[in-house]
Coordinates of C-alpha atoms in Angstrom, one line a residue:
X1 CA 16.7 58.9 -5.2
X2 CA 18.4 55.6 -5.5
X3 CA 21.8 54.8 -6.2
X4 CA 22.0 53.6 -10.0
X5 CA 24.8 51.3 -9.4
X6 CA 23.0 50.0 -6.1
X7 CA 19.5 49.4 -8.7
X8 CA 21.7 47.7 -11.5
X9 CA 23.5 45.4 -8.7
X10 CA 20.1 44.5 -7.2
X11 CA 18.6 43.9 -10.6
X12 CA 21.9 42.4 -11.7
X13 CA 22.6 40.1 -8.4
X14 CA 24.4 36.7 -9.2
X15 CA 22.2 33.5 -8.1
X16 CA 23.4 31.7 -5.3
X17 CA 23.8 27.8 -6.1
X18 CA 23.7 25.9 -2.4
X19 CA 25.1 22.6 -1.8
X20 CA 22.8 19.9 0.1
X21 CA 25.1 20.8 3.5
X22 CA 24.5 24.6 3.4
X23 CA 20.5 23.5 2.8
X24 CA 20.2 21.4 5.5
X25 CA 22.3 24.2 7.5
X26 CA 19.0 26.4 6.8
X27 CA 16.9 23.6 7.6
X28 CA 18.8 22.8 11.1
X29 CA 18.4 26.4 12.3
X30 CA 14.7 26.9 11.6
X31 CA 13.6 23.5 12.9
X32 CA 15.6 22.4 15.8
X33 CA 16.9 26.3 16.8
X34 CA 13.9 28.2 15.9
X35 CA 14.8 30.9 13.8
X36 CA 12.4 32.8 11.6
X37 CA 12.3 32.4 8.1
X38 CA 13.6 36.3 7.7
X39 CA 16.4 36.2 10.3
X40 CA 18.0 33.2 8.0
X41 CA 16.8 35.0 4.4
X42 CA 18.9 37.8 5.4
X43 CA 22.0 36.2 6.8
X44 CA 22.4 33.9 3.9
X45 CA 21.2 37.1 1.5
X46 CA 18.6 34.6 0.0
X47 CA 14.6 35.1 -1.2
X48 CA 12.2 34.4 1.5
X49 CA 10.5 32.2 -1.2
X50 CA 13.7 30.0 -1.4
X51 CA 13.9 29.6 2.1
X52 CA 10.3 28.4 2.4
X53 CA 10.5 25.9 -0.4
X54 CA 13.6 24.5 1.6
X55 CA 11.1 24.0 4.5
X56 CA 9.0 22.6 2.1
X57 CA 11.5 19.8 0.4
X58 CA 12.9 19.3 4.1
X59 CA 12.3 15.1 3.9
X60 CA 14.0 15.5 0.5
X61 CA 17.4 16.7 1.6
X62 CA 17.7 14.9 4.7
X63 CA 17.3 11.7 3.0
X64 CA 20.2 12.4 0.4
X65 CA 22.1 13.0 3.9
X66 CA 20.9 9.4 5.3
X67 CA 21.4 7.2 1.8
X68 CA 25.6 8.4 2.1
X69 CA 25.3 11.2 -1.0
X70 CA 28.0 13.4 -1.2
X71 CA 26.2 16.6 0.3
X72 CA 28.9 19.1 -0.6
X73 CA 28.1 19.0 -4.0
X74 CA 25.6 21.7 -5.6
X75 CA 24.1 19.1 -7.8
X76 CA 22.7 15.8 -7.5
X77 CA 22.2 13.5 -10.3
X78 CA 19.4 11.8 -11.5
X79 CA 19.0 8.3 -12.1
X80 CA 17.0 7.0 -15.2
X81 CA 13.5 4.9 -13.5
X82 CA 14.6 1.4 -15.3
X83 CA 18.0 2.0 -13.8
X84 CA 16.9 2.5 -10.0
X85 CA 17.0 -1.5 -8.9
X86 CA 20.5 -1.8 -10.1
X87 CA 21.6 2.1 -8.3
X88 CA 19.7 0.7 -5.0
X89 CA 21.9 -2.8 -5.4
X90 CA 24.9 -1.3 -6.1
X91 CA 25.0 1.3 -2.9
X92 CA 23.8 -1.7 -1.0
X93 CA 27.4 -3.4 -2.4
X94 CA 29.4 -0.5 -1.6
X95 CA 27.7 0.2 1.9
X96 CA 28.7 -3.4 3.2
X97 CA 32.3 -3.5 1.7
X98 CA 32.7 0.6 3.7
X99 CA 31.0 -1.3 7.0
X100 CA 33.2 -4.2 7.0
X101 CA 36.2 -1.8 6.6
X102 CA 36.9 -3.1 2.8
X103 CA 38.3 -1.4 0.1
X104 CA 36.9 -1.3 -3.8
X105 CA 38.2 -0.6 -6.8
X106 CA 36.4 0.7 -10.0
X107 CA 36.7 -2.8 -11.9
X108 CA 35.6 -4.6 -8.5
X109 CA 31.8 -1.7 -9.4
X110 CA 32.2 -2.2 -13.0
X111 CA 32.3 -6.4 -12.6
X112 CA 29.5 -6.2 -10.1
X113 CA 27.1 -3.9 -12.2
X114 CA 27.9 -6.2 -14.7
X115 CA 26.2 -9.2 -12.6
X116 CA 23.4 -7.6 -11.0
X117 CA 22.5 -5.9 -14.5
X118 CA 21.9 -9.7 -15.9
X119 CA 20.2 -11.0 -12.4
X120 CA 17.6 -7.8 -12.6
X121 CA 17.7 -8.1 -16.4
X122 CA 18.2 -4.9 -17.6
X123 CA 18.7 -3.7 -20.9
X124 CA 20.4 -0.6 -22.9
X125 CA 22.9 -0.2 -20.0
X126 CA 26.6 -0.1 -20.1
X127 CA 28.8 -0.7 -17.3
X128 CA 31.5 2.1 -18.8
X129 CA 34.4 3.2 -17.3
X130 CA 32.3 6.8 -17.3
X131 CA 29.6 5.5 -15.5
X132 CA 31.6 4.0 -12.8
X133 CA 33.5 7.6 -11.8
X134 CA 30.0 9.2 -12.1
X135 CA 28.4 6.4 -9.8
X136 CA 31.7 7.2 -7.2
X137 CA 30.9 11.0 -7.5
X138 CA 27.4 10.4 -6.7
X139 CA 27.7 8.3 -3.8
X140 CA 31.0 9.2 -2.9
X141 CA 32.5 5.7 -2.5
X142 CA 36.4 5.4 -1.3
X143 CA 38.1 3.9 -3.8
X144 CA 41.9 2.7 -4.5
X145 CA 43.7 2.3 -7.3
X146 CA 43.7 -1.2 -8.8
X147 CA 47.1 -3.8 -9.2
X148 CA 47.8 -6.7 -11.2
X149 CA 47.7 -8.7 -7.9
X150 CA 44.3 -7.5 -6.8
X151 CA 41.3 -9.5 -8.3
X152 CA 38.9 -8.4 -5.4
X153 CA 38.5 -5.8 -2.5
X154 CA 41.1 -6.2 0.2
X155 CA 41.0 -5.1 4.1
X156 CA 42.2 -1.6 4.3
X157 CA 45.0 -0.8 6.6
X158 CA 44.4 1.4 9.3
X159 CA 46.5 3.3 12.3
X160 CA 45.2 1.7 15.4
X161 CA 45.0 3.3 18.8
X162 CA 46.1 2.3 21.6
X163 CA 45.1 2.7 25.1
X164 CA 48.6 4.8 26.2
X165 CA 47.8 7.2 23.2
X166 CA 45.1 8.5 24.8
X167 CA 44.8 11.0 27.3
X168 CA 42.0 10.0 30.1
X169 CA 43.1 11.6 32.6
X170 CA 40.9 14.7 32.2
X171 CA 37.7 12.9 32.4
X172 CA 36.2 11.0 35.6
X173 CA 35.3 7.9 35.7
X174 CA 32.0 8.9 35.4
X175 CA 32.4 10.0 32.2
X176 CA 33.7 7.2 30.6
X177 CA 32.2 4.6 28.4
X178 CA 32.4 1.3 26.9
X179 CA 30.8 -0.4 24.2
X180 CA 30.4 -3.9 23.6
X181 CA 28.2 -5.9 20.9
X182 CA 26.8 -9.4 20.8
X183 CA 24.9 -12.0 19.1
X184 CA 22.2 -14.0 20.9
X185 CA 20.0 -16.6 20.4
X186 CA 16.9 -15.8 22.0
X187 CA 14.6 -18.6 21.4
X188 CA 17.1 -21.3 22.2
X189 CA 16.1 -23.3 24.6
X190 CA 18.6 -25.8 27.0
X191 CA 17.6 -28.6 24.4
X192 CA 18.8 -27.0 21.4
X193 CA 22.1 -26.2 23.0
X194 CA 23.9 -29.0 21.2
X195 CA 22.2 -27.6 17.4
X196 CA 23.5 -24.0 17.8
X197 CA 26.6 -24.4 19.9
X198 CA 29.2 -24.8 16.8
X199 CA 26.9 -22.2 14.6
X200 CA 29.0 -18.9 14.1
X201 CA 25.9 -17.6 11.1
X202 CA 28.8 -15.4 9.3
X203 CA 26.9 -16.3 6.4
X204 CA 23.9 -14.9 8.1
X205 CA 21.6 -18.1 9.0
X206 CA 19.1 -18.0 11.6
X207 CA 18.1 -14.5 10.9
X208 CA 15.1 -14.7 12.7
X209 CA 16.6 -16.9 15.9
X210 CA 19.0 -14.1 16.6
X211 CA 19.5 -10.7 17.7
X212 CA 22.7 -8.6 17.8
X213 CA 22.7 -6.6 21.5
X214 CA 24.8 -3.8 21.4
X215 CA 25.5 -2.1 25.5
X216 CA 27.1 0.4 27.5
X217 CA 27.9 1.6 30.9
X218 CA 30.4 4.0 32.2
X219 CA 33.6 2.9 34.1
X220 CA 32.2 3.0 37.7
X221 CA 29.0 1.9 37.0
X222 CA 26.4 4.5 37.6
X223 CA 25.2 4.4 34.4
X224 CA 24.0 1.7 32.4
X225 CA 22.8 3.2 29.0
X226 CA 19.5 1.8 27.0
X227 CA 20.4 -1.4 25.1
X228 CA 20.6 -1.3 21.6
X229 CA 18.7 -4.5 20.1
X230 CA 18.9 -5.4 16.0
X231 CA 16.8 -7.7 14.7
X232 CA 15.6 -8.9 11.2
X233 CA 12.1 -7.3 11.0
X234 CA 11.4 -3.5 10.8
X235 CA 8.5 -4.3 13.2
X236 CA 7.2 -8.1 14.6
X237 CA 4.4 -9.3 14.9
X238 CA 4.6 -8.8 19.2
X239 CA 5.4 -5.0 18.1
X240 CA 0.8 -4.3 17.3
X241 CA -0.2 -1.6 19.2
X242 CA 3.1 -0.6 21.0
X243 CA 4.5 3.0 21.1
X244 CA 7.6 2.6 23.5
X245 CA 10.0 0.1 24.3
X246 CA 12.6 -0.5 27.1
X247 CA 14.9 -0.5 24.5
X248 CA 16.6 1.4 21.1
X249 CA 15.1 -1.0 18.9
X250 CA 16.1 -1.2 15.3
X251 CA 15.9 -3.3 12.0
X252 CA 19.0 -4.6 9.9
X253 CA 19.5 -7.1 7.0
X254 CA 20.6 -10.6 8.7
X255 CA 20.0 -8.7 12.4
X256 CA 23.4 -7.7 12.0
X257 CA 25.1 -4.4 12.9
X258 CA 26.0 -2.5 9.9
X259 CA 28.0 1.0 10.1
X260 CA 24.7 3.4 9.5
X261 CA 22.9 1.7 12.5
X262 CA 25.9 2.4 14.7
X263 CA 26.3 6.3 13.1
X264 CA 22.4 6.9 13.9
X265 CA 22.8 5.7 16.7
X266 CA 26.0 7.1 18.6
X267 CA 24.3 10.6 17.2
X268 CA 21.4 10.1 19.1
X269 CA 23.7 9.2 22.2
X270 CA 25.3 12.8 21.4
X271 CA 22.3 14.5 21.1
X272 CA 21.1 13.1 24.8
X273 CA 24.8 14.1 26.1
X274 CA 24.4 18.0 24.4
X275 CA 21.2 18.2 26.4
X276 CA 22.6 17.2 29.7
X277 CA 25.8 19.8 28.8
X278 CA 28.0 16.7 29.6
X279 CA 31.4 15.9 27.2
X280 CA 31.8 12.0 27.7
X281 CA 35.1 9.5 26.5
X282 CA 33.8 7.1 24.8
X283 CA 35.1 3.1 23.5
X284 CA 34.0 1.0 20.6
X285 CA 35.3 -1.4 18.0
X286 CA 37.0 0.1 15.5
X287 CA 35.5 0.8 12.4
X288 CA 38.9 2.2 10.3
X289 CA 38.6 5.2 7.9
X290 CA 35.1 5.4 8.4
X291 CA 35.9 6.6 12.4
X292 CA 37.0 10.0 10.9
X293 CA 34.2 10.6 9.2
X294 CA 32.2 9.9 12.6
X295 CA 34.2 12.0 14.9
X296 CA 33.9 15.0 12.9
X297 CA 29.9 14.5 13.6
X298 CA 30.0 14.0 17.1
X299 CA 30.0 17.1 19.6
X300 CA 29.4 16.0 23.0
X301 CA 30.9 12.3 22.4
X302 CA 34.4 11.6 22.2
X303 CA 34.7 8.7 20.6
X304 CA 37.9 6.6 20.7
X305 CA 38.4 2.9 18.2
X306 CA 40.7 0.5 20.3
X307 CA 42.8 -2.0 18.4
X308 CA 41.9 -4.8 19.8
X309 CA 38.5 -6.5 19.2
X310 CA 38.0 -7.1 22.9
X311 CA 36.3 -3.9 24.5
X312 CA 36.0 -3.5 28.5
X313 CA 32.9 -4.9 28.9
X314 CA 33.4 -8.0 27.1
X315 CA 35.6 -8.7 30.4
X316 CA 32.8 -10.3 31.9
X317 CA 29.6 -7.8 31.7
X318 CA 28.7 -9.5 28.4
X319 CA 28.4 -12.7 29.9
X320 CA 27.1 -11.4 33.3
X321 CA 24.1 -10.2 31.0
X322 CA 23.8 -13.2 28.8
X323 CA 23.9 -15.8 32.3
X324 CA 21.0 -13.9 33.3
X325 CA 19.0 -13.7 30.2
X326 CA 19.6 -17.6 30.0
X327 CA 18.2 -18.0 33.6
X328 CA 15.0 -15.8 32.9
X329 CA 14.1 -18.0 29.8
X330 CA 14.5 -21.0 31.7
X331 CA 12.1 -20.0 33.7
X332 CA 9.7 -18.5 31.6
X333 CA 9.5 -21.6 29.9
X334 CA 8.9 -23.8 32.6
X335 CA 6.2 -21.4 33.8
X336 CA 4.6 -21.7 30.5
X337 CA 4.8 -25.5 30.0
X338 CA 2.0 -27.3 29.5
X339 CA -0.3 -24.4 28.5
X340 CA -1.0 -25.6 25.3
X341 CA -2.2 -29.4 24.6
X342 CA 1.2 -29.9 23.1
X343 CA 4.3 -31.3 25.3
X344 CA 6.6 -28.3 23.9
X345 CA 6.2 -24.5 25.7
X346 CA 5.6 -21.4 23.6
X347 CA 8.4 -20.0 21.4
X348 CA 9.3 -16.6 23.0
X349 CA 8.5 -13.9 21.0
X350 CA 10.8 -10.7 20.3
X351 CA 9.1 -8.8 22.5
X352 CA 8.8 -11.1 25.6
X353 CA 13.0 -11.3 24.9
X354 CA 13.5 -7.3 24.8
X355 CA 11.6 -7.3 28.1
X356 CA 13.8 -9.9 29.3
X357 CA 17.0 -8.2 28.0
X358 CA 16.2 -4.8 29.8
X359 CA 15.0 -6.3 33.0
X360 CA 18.5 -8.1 32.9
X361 CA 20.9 -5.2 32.0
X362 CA 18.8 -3.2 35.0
X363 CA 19.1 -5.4 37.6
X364 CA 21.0 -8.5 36.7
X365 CA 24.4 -6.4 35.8
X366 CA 26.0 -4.8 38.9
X367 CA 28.0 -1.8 39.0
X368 CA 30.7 -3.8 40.7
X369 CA 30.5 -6.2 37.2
X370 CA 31.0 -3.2 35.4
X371 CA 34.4 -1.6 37.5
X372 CA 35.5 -5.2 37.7
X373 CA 35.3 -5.4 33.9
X374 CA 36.8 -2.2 33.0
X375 CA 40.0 -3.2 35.2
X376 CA 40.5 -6.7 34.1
X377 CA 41.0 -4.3 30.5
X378 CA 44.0 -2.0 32.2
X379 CA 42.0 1.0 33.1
X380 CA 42.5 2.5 36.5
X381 CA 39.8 3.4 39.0
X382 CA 39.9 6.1 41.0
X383 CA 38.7 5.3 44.5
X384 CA 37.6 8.8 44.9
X385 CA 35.7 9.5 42.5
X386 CA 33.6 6.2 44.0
X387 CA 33.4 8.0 47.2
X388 CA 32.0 11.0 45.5
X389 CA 29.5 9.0 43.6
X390 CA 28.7 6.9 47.0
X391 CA 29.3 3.8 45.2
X392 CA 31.5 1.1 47.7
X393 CA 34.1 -0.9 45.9
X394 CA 32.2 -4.7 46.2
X395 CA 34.1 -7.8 45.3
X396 CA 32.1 -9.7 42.9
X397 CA 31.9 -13.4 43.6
X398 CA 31.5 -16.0 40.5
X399 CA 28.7 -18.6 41.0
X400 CA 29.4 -21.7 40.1
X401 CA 27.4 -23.1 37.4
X402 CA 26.3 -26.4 36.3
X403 CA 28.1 -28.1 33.5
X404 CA 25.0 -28.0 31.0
X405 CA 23.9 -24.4 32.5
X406 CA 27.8 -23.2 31.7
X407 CA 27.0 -24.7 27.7
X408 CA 24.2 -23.0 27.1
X409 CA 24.9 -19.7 28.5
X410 CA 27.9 -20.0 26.1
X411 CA 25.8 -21.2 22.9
X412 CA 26.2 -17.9 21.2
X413 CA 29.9 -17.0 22.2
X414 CA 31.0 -17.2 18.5
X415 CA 28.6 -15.6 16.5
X416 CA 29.2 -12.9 14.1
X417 CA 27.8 -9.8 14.8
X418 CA 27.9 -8.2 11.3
X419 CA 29.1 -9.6 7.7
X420 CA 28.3 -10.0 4.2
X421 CA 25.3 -9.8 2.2
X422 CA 24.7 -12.4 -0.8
X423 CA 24.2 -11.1 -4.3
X424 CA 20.9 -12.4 -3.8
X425 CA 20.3 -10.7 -0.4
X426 CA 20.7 -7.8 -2.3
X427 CA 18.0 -8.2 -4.5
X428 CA 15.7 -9.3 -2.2
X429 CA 16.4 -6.1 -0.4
X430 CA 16.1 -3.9 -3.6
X431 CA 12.8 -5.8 -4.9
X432 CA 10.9 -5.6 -1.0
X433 CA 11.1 -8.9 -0.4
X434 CA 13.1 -9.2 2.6
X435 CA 11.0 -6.9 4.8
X436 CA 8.2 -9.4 4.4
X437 CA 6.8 -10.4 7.8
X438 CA 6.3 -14.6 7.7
X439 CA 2.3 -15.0 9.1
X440 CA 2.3 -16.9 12.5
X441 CA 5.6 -16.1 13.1
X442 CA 5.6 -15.4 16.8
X443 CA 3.1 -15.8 19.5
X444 CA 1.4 -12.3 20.2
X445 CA -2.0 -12.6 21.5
X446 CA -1.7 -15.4 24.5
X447 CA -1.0 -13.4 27.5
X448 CA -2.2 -10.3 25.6
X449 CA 0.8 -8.6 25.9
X450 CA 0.4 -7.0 22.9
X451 CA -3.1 -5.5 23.5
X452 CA -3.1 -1.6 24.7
X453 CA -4.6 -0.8 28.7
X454 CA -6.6 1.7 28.0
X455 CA -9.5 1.5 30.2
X456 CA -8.8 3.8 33.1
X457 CA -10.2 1.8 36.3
X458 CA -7.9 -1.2 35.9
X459 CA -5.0 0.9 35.4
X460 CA -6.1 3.1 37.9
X461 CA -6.2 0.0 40.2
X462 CA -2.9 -1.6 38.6
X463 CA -1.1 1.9 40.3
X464 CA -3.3 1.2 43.6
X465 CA -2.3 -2.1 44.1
X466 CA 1.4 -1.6 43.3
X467 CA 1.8 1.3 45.8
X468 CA 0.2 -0.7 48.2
X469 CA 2.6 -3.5 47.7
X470 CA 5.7 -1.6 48.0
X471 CA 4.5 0.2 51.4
X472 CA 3.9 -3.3 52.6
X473 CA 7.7 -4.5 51.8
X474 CA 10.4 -3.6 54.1
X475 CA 14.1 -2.2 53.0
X476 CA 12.3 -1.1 49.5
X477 CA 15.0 1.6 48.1
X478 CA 13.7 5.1 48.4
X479 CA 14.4 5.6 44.2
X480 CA 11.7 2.9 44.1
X481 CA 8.6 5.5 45.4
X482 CA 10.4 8.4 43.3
X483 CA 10.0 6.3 40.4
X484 CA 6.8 5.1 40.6
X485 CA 5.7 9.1 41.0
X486 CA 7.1 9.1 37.2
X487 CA 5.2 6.4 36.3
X488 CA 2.0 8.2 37.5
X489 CA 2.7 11.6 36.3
X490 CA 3.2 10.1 32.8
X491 CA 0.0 8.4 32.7
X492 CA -1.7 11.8 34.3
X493 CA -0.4 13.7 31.9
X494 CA -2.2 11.9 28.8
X495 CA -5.3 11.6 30.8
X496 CA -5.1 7.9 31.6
X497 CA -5.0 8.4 36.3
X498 CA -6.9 11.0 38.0
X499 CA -5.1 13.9 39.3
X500 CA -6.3 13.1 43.2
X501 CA -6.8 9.6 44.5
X502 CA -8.3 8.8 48.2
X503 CA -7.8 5.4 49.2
X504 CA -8.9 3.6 52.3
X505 CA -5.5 3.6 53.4
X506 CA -5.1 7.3 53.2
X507 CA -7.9 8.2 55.3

């Protein structure tokens, strides 16, 4: 017979109240570990029922997680419906003053409410005192306390780091990365040098003329990562029909870099490093108290903010990349002059640049660019840890460049990379209008680049012709045969090659 007091504590048993971080917790470890649904019921001393309708809210939770909610708390509250524009516009407000490293105050959210609640016309709401510490607990925003002498948000003041603070000496060189971000105008041609030279677009102009490039390589070289491309459209027009690109393509307000885009995607960086059981030093700009926040994410990636603004490859790897990229476009455009009946060549389109970009940062940067880079910052090389890798230590030579050449590869040294969004941005964002896609925007159907090979002969022939070629070539690297077995497995693998080919050749 059962224990009484056992039966009234089972009837009896307290309700557990989670918090959004011990939910996703459960979530984590039945989809990406694979635990069953009893193994975590028991552990956690929860219904199976509650587990499942978790599973079942999944999307729910993890985009409280991604919109910056405090997920420590039990409870989230709800917004009213007619009240939703002006929440969306006001964590829009407080997102870009936390990614520019700016403080806020409560009168700076109360003053600001105030405006967008007259711009979206909204009645029966009261910018309280109340509401603002309730808005803070929701989304909790860093705040400080307000002065006499502050009207408006003021830079926090961080501790910086220094490179003699750190301890490097217990990774290799291998191991150790740079990042470095840039704008770039990548449908200026060598005639509109003189029209974007002086333009620095802090107040985000040209939004569809630019993209912010974000790269990174480890100190000797060996490893360039995939480049990290922002632009102003979720998906162009040159985008129909594609599944992969050669690049982390992503979307952004003003093609600028803002914190969350950097957080996504240093995680997914970390992921790729847990996988390959690899702990990797890593450099970027610093991004003050928010770094904290970041580091505490990150398991394989230790991530390090320098000081200064300058990071080791913007010692010439930046520019190495961008003098190529100009040099491709050039002749891109001169190859497609005089296609249509028109004296001016087609506008590049965002995809034809991303192609150009990856080609560029695969074969136009060096690994000698790269160590030259990271020592013109003060880090030491060892030259043994080159020998182990096989990699000679090659002097790299500067070209000399024409005067006009030198201009334009330098069009875009000045332009901001990130900044602040307009109250009327804001709305635009809020209301839908700014993911709008303009109609004839880019060129996507002339070379039909954007059109999908799927009939097997021509790519079966495509392969064919490519093997061929490299056979016929002398001094072709060895890599170059391994990778073109990738290539071919790939397509086999979603039924696109046969599994056996007999060629002419072969027999």
């Amino acid at each position: 017979m059962e224990n009484p007091v056992k039966a009234r504590k089972r009837v009896f048993k307290k309700r557990v109240i989670l918090s959004i971080a011990q939910k996703l917790d459960i979530i984590e470890d039945i989809d990406q570990y694979g635990r069953s649904v009893d193994d975590v019921a028991e552990e956690w001393d929860l219904p199976i029922k509650y587990i499942n309708a978790l599973i079942k809210d999944r999307q729910k939770y993890r985009q409280y997680f991604s919109e910056g909610r405090n997920i420590y708390k039990t409870k989230q509250r709800r917004v009213l419906l007619h009240h939703q524009p002006l929440e969306n516009a006001m964590k829009l407000f407080v997102h870009q003053a936390r990614n520019n490293n700016l403080c806020i105050t409560i009168p700076n959210i109360i003053n600001k409410a105030l405006i967008f609640k007259e711009k979206l016309g909204i009645k029966n709401f009261k910018a309280s005192n109340g509401w603002a510490v309730k808005f803070v607990q929701r989304h909790d925003v860093h705040v400080t306390r307000a002065t006499k002498k502050k009207t408006s948000y003021e830079a926090l003041k961080h501790e910086e780091i220094s490179n003699t603070k750190l301890e490097i000496g217990q990774y290799c060189t291998k191991d150790i990365y740079s990042i470095a971000k840039f704008g770039l105008f990548f449908k200026c041609l060598p005639e509109h040098t003189d029209i974007f030279y002086s333009k620095t677009c802090r107040d985000g102009s040209f939004p569809d003329q630019r993209l912010t490039v974000v790269c990174s390589a480890n100190m000797d070289g060996s490893e360039k990562l995939p480049l990290l491309v922002i632009g102003n459209k979720k998906k162009p027009v040159s985008f129909n029909h594609l599944l992969s690109l050669p690049v982390d393509y992503t979307s952004a307000s003003k093609s600028w870099i803002d914190w969350e885009v950097f957080r996504s995607w240093i995680l997914k960086l970390d992921a790729k490093f847990q996988e390959n059981e690899r702990n990797v030093l890593m450099f970027a700009q610093d991004y003050g108290h928010l770094k904290r926040l970041l580091q505490y994410e990150l398991k394989a990636i230790n991530l390090q903010f320098l000081s200064t603004n300058k990071q080791p490859l913007d010692y010439g790897v930046t520019t190495e990349l961008k003098k190529c990229y100009r040099h491709d476009l050039v002749k891109w455009c001169r190859e497609n002059f005089g296609l249509t009946n028109t004296m001016t060549p087609k506008t590049v389109s965002t995809l034809q640049s991303i192609r150009m970009l990856a080609r560029c940062w695969t074969v136009g940067v060096s690994p000698g660019i790269i160590r030259s880079s990271f020592k013109k910052a003060g880090f030491f090389i060892n030259d043994a840890d080159l020998d182990l890798l096989g990699l000679s230590e090659d002097v790299m030579q500067e070209e000399e460049m024409e005067p006009w050449f030198e201009k334009y590869c330098a069009v875009d040294q000045n332009v901001a990379c990130k900044g602040f969004l307009t109250d009327e941005d804001i709305l635009q964002i809020v209301n839908g209008e700014d993911d709008v896609e303009p109609s004839g925007a880019e060129n996507c159907s002339g070379d039909g680049e954007s059109r999908e090979l799927t009939i097997q002969t021509d790519l079966q022939s495509a392969m064919e012709h490519l093997s061929r070629s490299l056979q016929l070539i002398t001094n072709v690297p060895p890599c170059m045969f391994e990778h073109l077995s990738i290539i071919e497995d790939i397509f086999q693998r979603r039924g696109k090659l046969k599994v056996t080919r007999v060629t002419e050749m072969d027999l």
